[in-house]
Amino acid sequence: MDLLLGGVRQAVALLLAGDGETWAILWLSLVVSGSATLISLAMGIPAGTALALVRFPGRGLVVSAVNAGMGLPPVVVGLLVTLVLWRSGPLGGLELLYTPAAIILAQVVIAAPIVAGMTLAAVQQIPREFRLQLLALGASRVQMVWVVLREARLPMLAAVMAGFGGVISEIGASLMVGGNIKGQTRTLTTAMVLETGKGNFDVAIALSILLLVLVFLVNWALTGIQQRGTGP
Amino acid sequence: MVRALGALVLAACLAAPAEAAPGAVILSTTTSTRDSGLLDVLVPMFERATGHTVKTIAVGTGQALALAARGEADVTLAHAPDVERRYVAEGKLLNRRLVMYNDFVVVGPEADPAKLRGEPSAVAALRRIAAARARFVSRGDKSGTHALEQRLWRLAGVVPAGPWYIESGQGMGATLALADDRRAYTLADRATYLAFGRRVALKVLVEGDRTLLNVYSVLEVDRANGSRVNAAGGRAFADFLLAPETQQVIRGFGVERFGRPLFVPIAGRPDADFE
């Protein structure tokens, strides 16, 4: 219990003192996981929408794969991305391993199926008749998709939160592809494991508190957008 | 919608920090050197002196050496002499040079059920633990510490197995915490034990035995291991570790925090001195 209180005090002290390293770690985590979430949205929303609206042979298999992808273990993703980015791997020439870009790449692999799968479910729960009606009223296909996505925005913002929550809290992939290098690829979660391993439990608790606050603030902002204009 | 998504992607690309300059030196090393804080002092010194950027990948010694042998690192700082010599003999790593040493200690609970206190020999101590079937926590992770532990069991003529032999599969810190919780013995490097000293009730029971010397060497990676190996950068880091000024810094490291140095520099000494 004294450790927990000490951790809270330490967290406040670290931030107030303007500890450059802590702020840098916090910022890196936010930028990396934020970018990964944005890229996942750019990929997952069109993919999920298309899967919901277009019928094609083998669709069931693809949908199952996306749904299974929602539970991809980060450590598996980390290992695969590491092998691909190794100097001896297919993308070794890019020299991306142990950079923030590598962590973003791994996190996109984790978050994109989550966004796609939840978008798919969100769009599919809009009745088919609604879409047909829109088309009958003279809407183009693009307009129809736009209206459907607007209708599905509540569950889709939940997809954003799930995607971001999944990657900001993930450790296996960040550790493997980033290497937890001080000042370069150390994120909140990898720093926490490191400090715990060193026996600096107060610092680890301080970092945990920062992570929780960060996740809360981001979700608070997203919830604000989600609930805007939706009365009880 | 399309424009909004385009803007998002653009923002994401801009937000992603630029990748490191090519030619960065990848150093694979052990968690103990990083956890002790020594690399936080040495790496910036090297970067300032040479303009190289270093990417320090701290993993178990087994993995650190394997990464280097595959050409996924440019230089490695390890502490598993037997394994290192094997890689050198196979021609996968070169120019093994001693850098420094510290020592391992056998720690255990205050009650000391296997009566190790006062035992000068680490091998005899392990034999006693096995005979008493007293709990012992092993790293079990192919780290340098684990390699030494296995060597000691071999010398003791004991194949450790049974409910008293616990494999943590984790780093030194976590292993010490586990041993403390289970009131078990374990083998720890002194630096990590000192760092954890205020957290655990474990006592140093066996120390000062020659077999407990923890010798760190630097090994270089040849371009033959992979076309993208930065051999010159790796060589520069190895030379830096052995330079007199660096060795002086190693000699003084740890005094501030623990009241005693953590490592003894030994650049230029022959391997035979530490057999």
Coordinates of C-alpha atoms in Angstrom, one line a residue:
Chain A
M1 CA 0.0 0.0 0.0
D2 CA 2.8 2.4 0.8
L3 CA 4.3 1.5 -2.6
L4 CA 1.0 2.5 -4.3
L5 CA 0.8 5.8 -2.5
G6 CA 4.5 6.4 -3.2
G7 CA 3.8 5.7 -6.8
V8 CA 1.1 8.3 -7.0
R9 CA 3.4 10.8 -5.4
Q10 CA 6.2 9.8 -7.7
A11 CA 3.9 10.2 -10.8
V12 CA 2.9 13.7 -9.8
A13 CA 6.5 14.5 -9.0
L14 CA 7.8 13.1 -12.3
L15 CA 5.4 15.2 -14.3
L16 CA 5.6 18.4 -12.3
A17 CA 9.4 18.3 -12.3
G18 CA 9.1 18.3 -16.1
D19 CA 11.2 15.1 -16.1
G20 CA 12.3 15.1 -19.8
E21 CA 12.5 11.3 -20.0
T22 CA 9.1 10.7 -18.6
W23 CA 7.4 13.2 -20.9
A24 CA 9.3 11.8 -23.9
I25 CA 8.1 8.3 -23.1
L26 CA 4.6 9.5 -22.7
W27 CA 4.7 11.4 -25.9
L28 CA 6.2 8.5 -27.9
S29 CA 3.5 6.2 -26.6
L30 CA 0.8 8.6 -27.6
V31 CA 2.3 9.3 -31.1
V32 CA 3.0 5.7 -31.9
S33 CA -0.3 4.3 -30.7
G34 CA -2.2 7.3 -32.1
S35 CA -0.6 6.9 -35.5
A36 CA -1.2 3.2 -35.5
T37 CA -4.9 3.7 -34.7
L38 CA -5.3 6.3 -37.4
I39 CA -3.7 4.1 -40.0
S40 CA -5.8 1.2 -38.8
L41 CA -8.9 3.4 -39.2
A42 CA -7.8 4.3 -42.8
M43 CA -7.5 0.6 -43.6
G44 CA -10.1 -1.0 -41.3
I45 CA -13.1 1.2 -42.0
P46 CA -13.1 0.8 -45.8
A47 CA -12.3 -2.9 -45.4
G48 CA -15.0 -3.5 -42.8
T49 CA -17.6 -1.5 -44.8
A50 CA -16.8 -3.3 -48.0
L51 CA -17.1 -6.7 -46.2
A52 CA -20.4 -5.7 -44.8
L53 CA -21.9 -4.5 -48.0
V54 CA -20.4 -6.6 -50.8
R55 CA -21.1 -10.3 -51.4
F56 CA -18.4 -12.3 -53.0
P57 CA -17.3 -16.0 -53.0
G58 CA -15.1 -16.8 -50.0
R59 CA -16.6 -13.8 -48.0
G60 CA -17.4 -16.1 -45.1
L61 CA -13.7 -17.1 -44.9
V62 CA -12.5 -13.5 -45.0
V63 CA -15.0 -12.4 -42.3
S64 CA -13.9 -15.3 -40.1
A65 CA -10.2 -14.3 -40.7
V66 CA -10.9 -10.7 -39.7
N67 CA -12.8 -11.8 -36.6
A68 CA -10.0 -14.1 -35.6
G69 CA -7.5 -11.3 -36.3
M70 CA -9.3 -9.2 -33.6
G71 CA -7.7 -11.6 -31.1
L72 CA -4.2 -11.6 -32.6
P73 CA -1.7 -12.1 -29.7
P74 CA 0.6 -9.1 -29.8
V75 CA 3.6 -11.3 -29.0
V76 CA 2.9 -13.3 -32.2
V77 CA 2.7 -10.1 -34.2
G78 CA 5.9 -8.9 -32.6
L79 CA 7.7 -12.1 -33.6
L80 CA 6.5 -12.1 -37.2
V81 CA 7.2 -8.4 -37.7
T82 CA 10.7 -8.9 -36.2
L83 CA 11.4 -11.7 -38.6
V84 CA 10.2 -9.6 -41.6
L85 CA 12.2 -6.6 -40.5
W86 CA 15.4 -8.4 -39.6
R87 CA 18.4 -7.5 -41.7
S88 CA 18.2 -11.0 -43.2
G89 CA 14.4 -10.7 -43.6
P90 CA 12.4 -9.6 -46.7
L91 CA 12.2 -6.0 -45.6
G92 CA 15.6 -5.8 -43.9
G93 CA 16.8 -3.2 -46.4
L94 CA 14.5 -0.6 -44.9
E95 CA 16.4 -0.6 -41.6
L96 CA 13.2 -0.2 -39.7
L97 CA 13.7 -2.7 -36.9
Y98 CA 14.2 -1.0 -33.5
T99 CA 12.6 2.3 -34.6
P100 CA 9.2 3.8 -33.7
A101 CA 8.1 3.1 -37.2
A102 CA 8.5 -0.6 -36.6
I103 CA 6.3 -0.4 -33.5
I104 CA 3.6 1.5 -35.5
L105 CA 3.7 -1.2 -38.1
A106 CA 3.3 -4.0 -35.6
Q107 CA 0.5 -2.1 -33.8
V108 CA -1.3 -1.5 -37.1
V109 CA -1.3 -5.3 -37.6
I110 CA -2.9 -5.6 -34.2
A111 CA -5.4 -2.8 -34.5
A112 CA -6.5 -3.0 -38.1
P113 CA -8.5 -6.2 -37.7
I114 CA -10.2 -4.8 -34.6
V115 CA -11.3 -1.7 -36.4
A116 CA -12.3 -3.8 -39.5
G117 CA -14.2 -6.4 -37.5
M118 CA -16.1 -3.8 -35.4
T119 CA -16.9 -1.7 -38.5
L120 CA -18.2 -4.8 -40.2
A121 CA -20.5 -5.5 -37.3
A122 CA -21.6 -1.9 -37.0
V123 CA -22.5 -1.6 -40.6
Q124 CA -24.2 -4.9 -40.8
Q125 CA -26.6 -4.1 -37.9
I126 CA -28.1 -1.3 -40.1
P127 CA -31.1 -3.0 -41.8
R128 CA -30.7 -4.0 -45.4
E129 CA -34.1 -2.3 -46.1
F130 CA -32.7 1.0 -45.0
R131 CA -30.0 0.8 -47.6
L132 CA -32.4 -0.3 -50.3
Q133 CA -34.7 2.6 -49.4
L134 CA -31.9 5.1 -49.7
L135 CA -31.0 3.8 -53.2
A136 CA -34.7 3.9 -54.1
L137 CA -34.9 7.5 -53.0
G138 CA -32.2 8.2 -55.6
A139 CA -29.0 8.2 -53.5
S140 CA -25.9 7.2 -55.3
R141 CA -23.9 4.3 -53.9
V142 CA -21.3 6.6 -52.4
Q143 CA -24.1 8.7 -50.7
M144 CA -25.7 5.5 -49.5
V145 CA -22.4 4.3 -47.9
W146 CA -21.9 7.7 -46.4
V147 CA -25.3 7.8 -44.7
V148 CA -24.9 4.2 -43.5
L149 CA -21.5 5.0 -41.9
R150 CA -23.1 8.1 -40.3
E151 CA -25.8 5.8 -38.8
A152 CA -23.2 3.4 -37.6
R153 CA -21.0 6.1 -36.0
L154 CA -21.7 5.1 -32.4
P155 CA -20.4 1.6 -32.6
M156 CA -17.6 2.8 -35.0
L157 CA -16.2 5.1 -32.3
A158 CA -16.3 2.2 -30.0
A159 CA -14.1 0.5 -32.6
V160 CA -11.6 3.4 -32.4
M161 CA -11.5 3.1 -28.7
A162 CA -11.0 -0.6 -28.8
G163 CA -8.2 -0.3 -31.4
F164 CA -6.4 2.5 -29.5
G165 CA -6.9 0.7 -26.2
G166 CA -5.5 -2.5 -27.7
V167 CA -2.3 -1.0 -28.9
I168 CA -1.5 1.6 -26.2
S169 CA -1.6 -1.2 -23.6
E170 CA 0.2 -3.8 -25.7
I171 CA 3.7 -4.8 -24.7
G172 CA 4.8 -8.0 -26.5
A173 CA 5.1 -6.4 -29.9
S174 CA 6.5 -3.1 -28.7
L175 CA 9.3 -4.8 -26.8
M176 CA 10.3 -7.1 -29.6
V177 CA 10.2 -4.8 -32.6
G178 CA 11.2 -1.7 -30.7
G179 CA 13.9 -3.1 -28.5
N180 CA 12.9 -0.8 -25.6
I181 CA 15.8 1.5 -26.4
K182 CA 16.2 4.4 -24.0
G183 CA 15.3 7.7 -25.7
Q184 CA 14.4 6.0 -29.0
T185 CA 11.7 3.3 -28.7
R186 CA 10.9 3.1 -24.9
T187 CA 7.2 3.3 -24.5
L188 CA 5.1 3.4 -21.3
T189 CA 4.5 -0.3 -21.2
T190 CA 8.1 -1.4 -22.0
A191 CA 9.4 1.2 -19.5
M192 CA 7.1 -0.3 -16.9
V193 CA 8.5 -3.8 -17.4
L194 CA 12.0 -2.5 -17.3
E195 CA 11.5 -0.6 -14.1
T196 CA 9.7 -3.5 -12.4
G197 CA 12.6 -5.8 -13.4
K198 CA 15.1 -3.3 -11.9
G199 CA 13.1 -3.3 -8.7
N200 CA 12.0 0.3 -9.1
F201 CA 8.4 -0.4 -8.3
D202 CA 7.6 3.2 -7.4
V203 CA 8.6 4.4 -10.9
A204 CA 6.7 1.5 -12.4
I205 CA 3.6 2.4 -10.5
A206 CA 4.0 6.1 -11.5
L207 CA 4.2 5.0 -15.2
S208 CA 1.1 2.8 -14.7
I209 CA -0.8 5.8 -13.4
L210 CA 0.3 7.9 -16.3
L211 CA -0.8 5.2 -18.7
L212 CA -4.2 5.0 -17.1
V213 CA -4.7 8.7 -17.1
L214 CA -3.6 8.9 -20.8
V215 CA -6.0 6.1 -21.7
F216 CA -8.8 7.8 -19.8
L217 CA -8.2 11.2 -21.4
V218 CA -8.2 9.8 -24.9
N219 CA -11.4 7.8 -24.3
W220 CA -13.0 10.8 -22.6
A221 CA -12.4 12.9 -25.7
L222 CA -13.6 10.1 -28.0
T223 CA -16.7 9.6 -25.8
G224 CA -17.4 13.3 -26.1
I225 CA -17.4 13.0 -29.8
Q226 CA -19.5 9.8 -29.7
Q227 CA -22.2 11.1 -27.4
R228 CA -22.5 14.5 -29.0
G229 CA -26.1 15.2 -30.0
T230 CA -27.3 11.8 -28.8
G231 CA -30.0 12.5 -26.2
P232 CA -31.2 9.8 -23.9
Chain B
M1 CA -14.7 11.3 -46.2
V2 CA -12.0 10.3 -48.6
R3 CA -10.3 13.7 -48.0
A4 CA -10.6 13.3 -44.3
L5 CA -9.0 9.8 -44.4
G6 CA -6.2 11.1 -46.6
A7 CA -5.5 13.8 -44.0
L8 CA -5.5 11.2 -41.3
V9 CA -3.0 9.1 -43.1
L10 CA -0.8 12.1 -43.9
A11 CA -1.0 13.2 -40.2
A12 CA 0.0 9.7 -39.2
C13 CA 2.9 9.6 -41.5
L14 CA 4.1 13.0 -40.3
A15 CA 3.6 12.0 -36.7
A16 CA 5.7 8.9 -37.1
P17 CA 9.2 9.8 -36.1
A18 CA 11.8 9.5 -38.8
E19 CA 13.7 6.2 -38.9
A20 CA 17.2 6.1 -37.6
A21 CA 20.0 7.1 -39.9
P22 CA 21.6 4.1 -41.6
G23 CA 24.8 3.0 -40.1
A24 CA 23.5 3.0 -36.5
V25 CA 25.4 0.4 -34.4
I26 CA 23.2 -2.3 -32.9
L27 CA 24.6 -3.6 -29.6
S28 CA 23.1 -6.8 -28.3
T29 CA 23.8 -7.3 -24.7
T30 CA 22.6 -8.7 -21.4
T31 CA 19.9 -7.3 -19.2
S32 CA 22.3 -7.1 -16.3
T33 CA 24.5 -4.5 -18.0
R34 CA 21.5 -2.4 -18.8
D35 CA 19.8 -2.9 -15.5
S36 CA 22.9 -1.8 -13.6
G37 CA 22.8 1.5 -15.4
L38 CA 26.3 1.2 -16.8
L39 CA 25.3 1.4 -20.4
D40 CA 23.3 4.6 -19.7
V41 CA 26.7 6.1 -18.9
L42 CA 28.9 4.4 -21.6
V43 CA 26.6 4.6 -24.6
P44 CA 26.2 8.4 -24.6
M45 CA 30.0 8.8 -24.1
F46 CA 30.6 6.7 -27.2
E47 CA 27.9 8.5 -29.2
R48 CA 29.4 11.9 -28.3
A49 CA 33.0 10.7 -29.1
T50 CA 32.2 9.1 -32.5
G51 CA 29.0 10.4 -33.8
H52 CA 27.6 6.9 -34.1
T53 CA 24.1 6.2 -32.8
V54 CA 23.8 3.0 -30.7
K55 CA 20.7 0.8 -30.5
T56 CA 21.1 -1.2 -27.3
I57 CA 19.1 -4.4 -27.4
A58 CA 19.2 -5.9 -23.9
V59 CA 18.1 -9.5 -23.8
G60 CA 19.4 -12.7 -22.2
T61 CA 23.0 -13.6 -23.1
G62 CA 22.0 -16.6 -25.1
Q63 CA 19.7 -14.4 -27.3
A64 CA 22.3 -11.6 -27.5
L65 CA 24.9 -13.9 -28.9
A66 CA 22.5 -15.6 -31.2
L67 CA 21.4 -12.3 -32.6
A68 CA 25.0 -11.2 -33.2
A69 CA 25.9 -14.6 -34.8
R70 CA 23.0 -14.1 -37.2
G71 CA 24.3 -10.7 -38.1
E72 CA 21.2 -9.0 -36.6
A73 CA 23.6 -7.0 -34.3
D74 CA 27.0 -5.4 -35.0
V75 CA 28.7 -6.0 -31.6
T76 CA 27.8 -7.9 -28.5
L77 CA 28.7 -7.5 -24.8
A78 CA 28.1 -10.9 -23.1
H79 CA 28.9 -12.9 -20.0
A80 CA 28.8 -16.6 -20.9
P81 CA 32.5 -17.5 -21.7
D82 CA 31.8 -21.1 -22.7
V83 CA 29.1 -20.1 -25.2
E84 CA 31.2 -17.2 -26.5
R85 CA 34.2 -19.4 -27.1
R86 CA 31.9 -21.8 -29.0
Y87 CA 30.7 -19.1 -31.3
V88 CA 34.3 -17.9 -31.9
A89 CA 35.4 -21.5 -32.6
E90 CA 32.6 -21.8 -35.2
G91 CA 33.8 -18.6 -36.8
K92 CA 30.5 -16.8 -36.2
L93 CA 31.8 -14.1 -33.9
L94 CA 35.3 -12.6 -33.8
N95 CA 37.9 -10.9 -31.7
R96 CA 36.5 -11.8 -28.3
R97 CA 38.2 -9.5 -25.8
L98 CA 37.6 -9.3 -22.0
V99 CA 36.1 -6.0 -20.8
M100 CA 35.4 -6.3 -17.1
Y101 CA 34.1 -8.6 -14.4
N102 CA 32.0 -8.6 -11.3
D103 CA 30.8 -11.5 -9.4
F104 CA 27.9 -13.8 -8.7
V105 CA 26.6 -14.5 -5.2
V106 CA 24.5 -17.4 -3.9
V107 CA 21.7 -15.8 -1.9
G108 CA 19.1 -17.4 0.2
P109 CA 16.7 -16.9 3.1
E110 CA 17.9 -15.8 6.5
A111 CA 16.9 -19.2 8.0
D112 CA 19.3 -20.9 5.6
P113 CA 17.8 -24.4 5.6
A114 CA 20.7 -26.0 3.7
K115 CA 23.3 -24.4 6.0
L116 CA 25.3 -22.6 3.3
R117 CA 26.5 -19.8 5.5
G118 CA 30.3 -19.9 5.7
E119 CA 30.6 -22.4 2.8
P120 CA 33.5 -21.0 0.6
S121 CA 32.7 -23.2 -2.5
A122 CA 29.8 -22.5 -4.7
V123 CA 29.8 -26.1 -6.1
A124 CA 29.7 -27.5 -2.6
A125 CA 26.9 -25.1 -1.7
L126 CA 24.7 -26.3 -4.6
R127 CA 25.4 -29.9 -3.7
R128 CA 24.1 -29.1 -0.2
I129 CA 21.0 -27.4 -1.6
A130 CA 20.2 -30.5 -3.7
A131 CA 20.9 -32.9 -0.8
A132 CA 18.6 -30.9 1.5
R133 CA 16.1 -30.5 -1.3
A134 CA 15.9 -26.9 -0.4
R135 CA 14.0 -24.7 -2.8
F136 CA 16.2 -23.1 -5.5
V137 CA 15.0 -20.7 -8.2
S138 CA 16.7 -20.9 -11.6
R139 CA 16.5 -18.3 -14.3
G140 CA 15.9 -21.1 -16.8
D141 CA 16.3 -18.6 -19.7
K142 CA 19.7 -19.3 -21.3
S143 CA 21.0 -16.1 -19.8
G144 CA 24.7 -15.8 -18.7
T145 CA 23.6 -16.4 -15.2
H146 CA 21.7 -19.5 -16.2
A147 CA 24.7 -20.8 -18.1
L148 CA 26.9 -20.4 -15.0
E149 CA 24.3 -22.0 -12.8
Q150 CA 24.2 -25.0 -15.2
R151 CA 28.0 -25.2 -15.2
L152 CA 28.0 -25.3 -11.4
W153 CA 25.4 -28.1 -11.3
R154 CA 27.5 -30.1 -13.7
L155 CA 30.6 -29.5 -11.5
A156 CA 28.5 -30.6 -8.5
G157 CA 27.5 -33.8 -10.3
V158 CA 23.8 -33.0 -9.7
V159 CA 21.0 -33.0 -12.2
P160 CA 18.6 -30.5 -10.6
A161 CA 15.0 -31.7 -10.9
G162 CA 12.1 -32.0 -8.6
P163 CA 9.6 -29.8 -6.9
W164 CA 12.4 -28.0 -5.0
Y165 CA 13.9 -26.7 -8.3
I166 CA 11.9 -23.8 -9.7
E167 CA 12.5 -22.3 -13.1
S168 CA 11.4 -18.7 -13.3
G169 CA 12.1 -18.0 -17.0
Q170 CA 12.4 -14.3 -16.1
G171 CA 15.1 -11.7 -15.6
M172 CA 17.3 -11.4 -12.6
G173 CA 15.1 -8.9 -10.8
A174 CA 11.9 -11.0 -11.1
T175 CA 13.8 -14.1 -10.2
L176 CA 15.1 -12.5 -7.0
A177 CA 11.6 -11.4 -6.1
L178 CA 10.3 -15.0 -6.7
A179 CA 13.1 -16.5 -4.6
D180 CA 12.4 -14.0 -1.8
D181 CA 8.7 -14.9 -1.9
R182 CA 9.3 -18.7 -1.8
R183 CA 12.1 -18.4 0.7
A184 CA 14.4 -20.1 -1.8
Y185 CA 18.0 -19.9 -2.8
T186 CA 19.2 -18.4 -6.1
L187 CA 22.3 -17.4 -8.0
A188 CA 22.4 -13.7 -8.7
D189 CA 24.9 -11.2 -10.2
R190 CA 25.9 -8.8 -7.5
A191 CA 24.9 -5.7 -9.3
T192 CA 21.3 -6.7 -9.6
Y193 CA 21.3 -8.1 -6.1
L194 CA 22.5 -4.8 -4.7
A195 CA 19.9 -2.9 -6.8
F196 CA 17.2 -5.2 -5.3
G197 CA 18.8 -5.3 -1.8
R198 CA 16.3 -3.0 -0.2
R199 CA 13.3 -5.0 -1.6
V200 CA 14.2 -8.5 -0.7
A201 CA 15.1 -10.2 2.6
L202 CA 17.6 -12.6 0.9
K203 CA 21.1 -12.7 2.3
V204 CA 24.4 -13.3 0.6
L205 CA 25.5 -16.7 1.7
V206 CA 28.3 -17.7 -0.6
E207 CA 30.7 -15.3 -2.3
G208 CA 34.3 -14.8 -3.3
D209 CA 34.6 -18.2 -5.0
R210 CA 36.6 -18.1 -8.2
T211 CA 33.9 -20.1 -10.0
L212 CA 31.6 -17.2 -9.3
L213 CA 33.5 -14.7 -11.3
N214 CA 31.2 -13.0 -13.9
V215 CA 33.4 -12.1 -16.8
Y216 CA 32.1 -9.8 -19.6
S217 CA 33.6 -9.9 -23.0
V218 CA 32.9 -7.9 -26.2
L219 CA 32.7 -9.8 -29.5
E220 CA 32.6 -8.4 -33.0
V221 CA 30.4 -9.4 -35.9
D222 CA 31.9 -10.0 -39.3
R223 CA 30.3 -8.9 -42.6
A224 CA 30.3 -12.5 -43.5
N225 CA 27.4 -12.9 -41.0
G226 CA 25.2 -10.6 -43.1
S227 CA 25.6 -8.1 -45.8
R228 CA 24.1 -5.3 -43.7
V229 CA 26.3 -5.7 -40.7
N230 CA 28.0 -2.5 -39.7
A231 CA 31.3 -4.1 -38.9
A232 CA 33.2 -0.8 -38.6
G233 CA 30.7 0.6 -36.1
G234 CA 30.8 -2.6 -34.1
R235 CA 34.6 -2.5 -34.0
A236 CA 34.6 1.1 -32.9
F237 CA 32.3 0.3 -30.0
A238 CA 34.5 -2.7 -29.0
D239 CA 37.6 -0.5 -29.1
F240 CA 35.8 2.2 -27.1
L241 CA 35.0 -0.3 -24.3
L242 CA 38.6 -1.2 -24.0
A243 CA 40.0 2.3 -24.2
P244 CA 41.8 3.4 -21.0
E245 CA 39.4 6.3 -20.4
T246 CA 36.3 4.0 -20.7
Q247 CA 37.9 1.5 -18.4
Q248 CA 38.5 4.3 -15.9
V249 CA 34.8 5.1 -16.0
I250 CA 33.9 1.4 -15.5
R251 CA 36.2 1.3 -12.4
G252 CA 34.3 4.2 -10.8
F253 CA 30.8 3.2 -11.8
G254 CA 28.4 2.3 -8.9
V255 CA 30.3 4.1 -6.1
E256 CA 27.7 6.9 -6.0
R257 CA 24.7 4.6 -5.7
F258 CA 25.9 1.6 -3.9
G259 CA 29.0 2.9 -2.1
R260 CA 31.2 0.4 -4.0
P261 CA 32.2 -0.2 -7.6
L262 CA 30.1 -2.7 -9.4
F263 CA 32.6 -3.8 -12.1
V264 CA 36.3 -4.4 -12.3
P265 CA 37.8 -3.4 -15.6
I266 CA 40.2 -6.0 -17.1
A267 CA 41.0 -4.8 -20.7
G268 CA 44.1 -6.6 -22.1
R269 CA 44.1 -9.4 -19.5
P270 CA 44.4 -12.9 -20.9
D271 CA 41.4 -15.3 -20.7
A272 CA 43.5 -17.7 -18.7
D273 CA 43.5 -15.4 -15.7
F274 CA 39.8 -16.0 -15.3
E275 CA 39.5 -19.7 -16.0

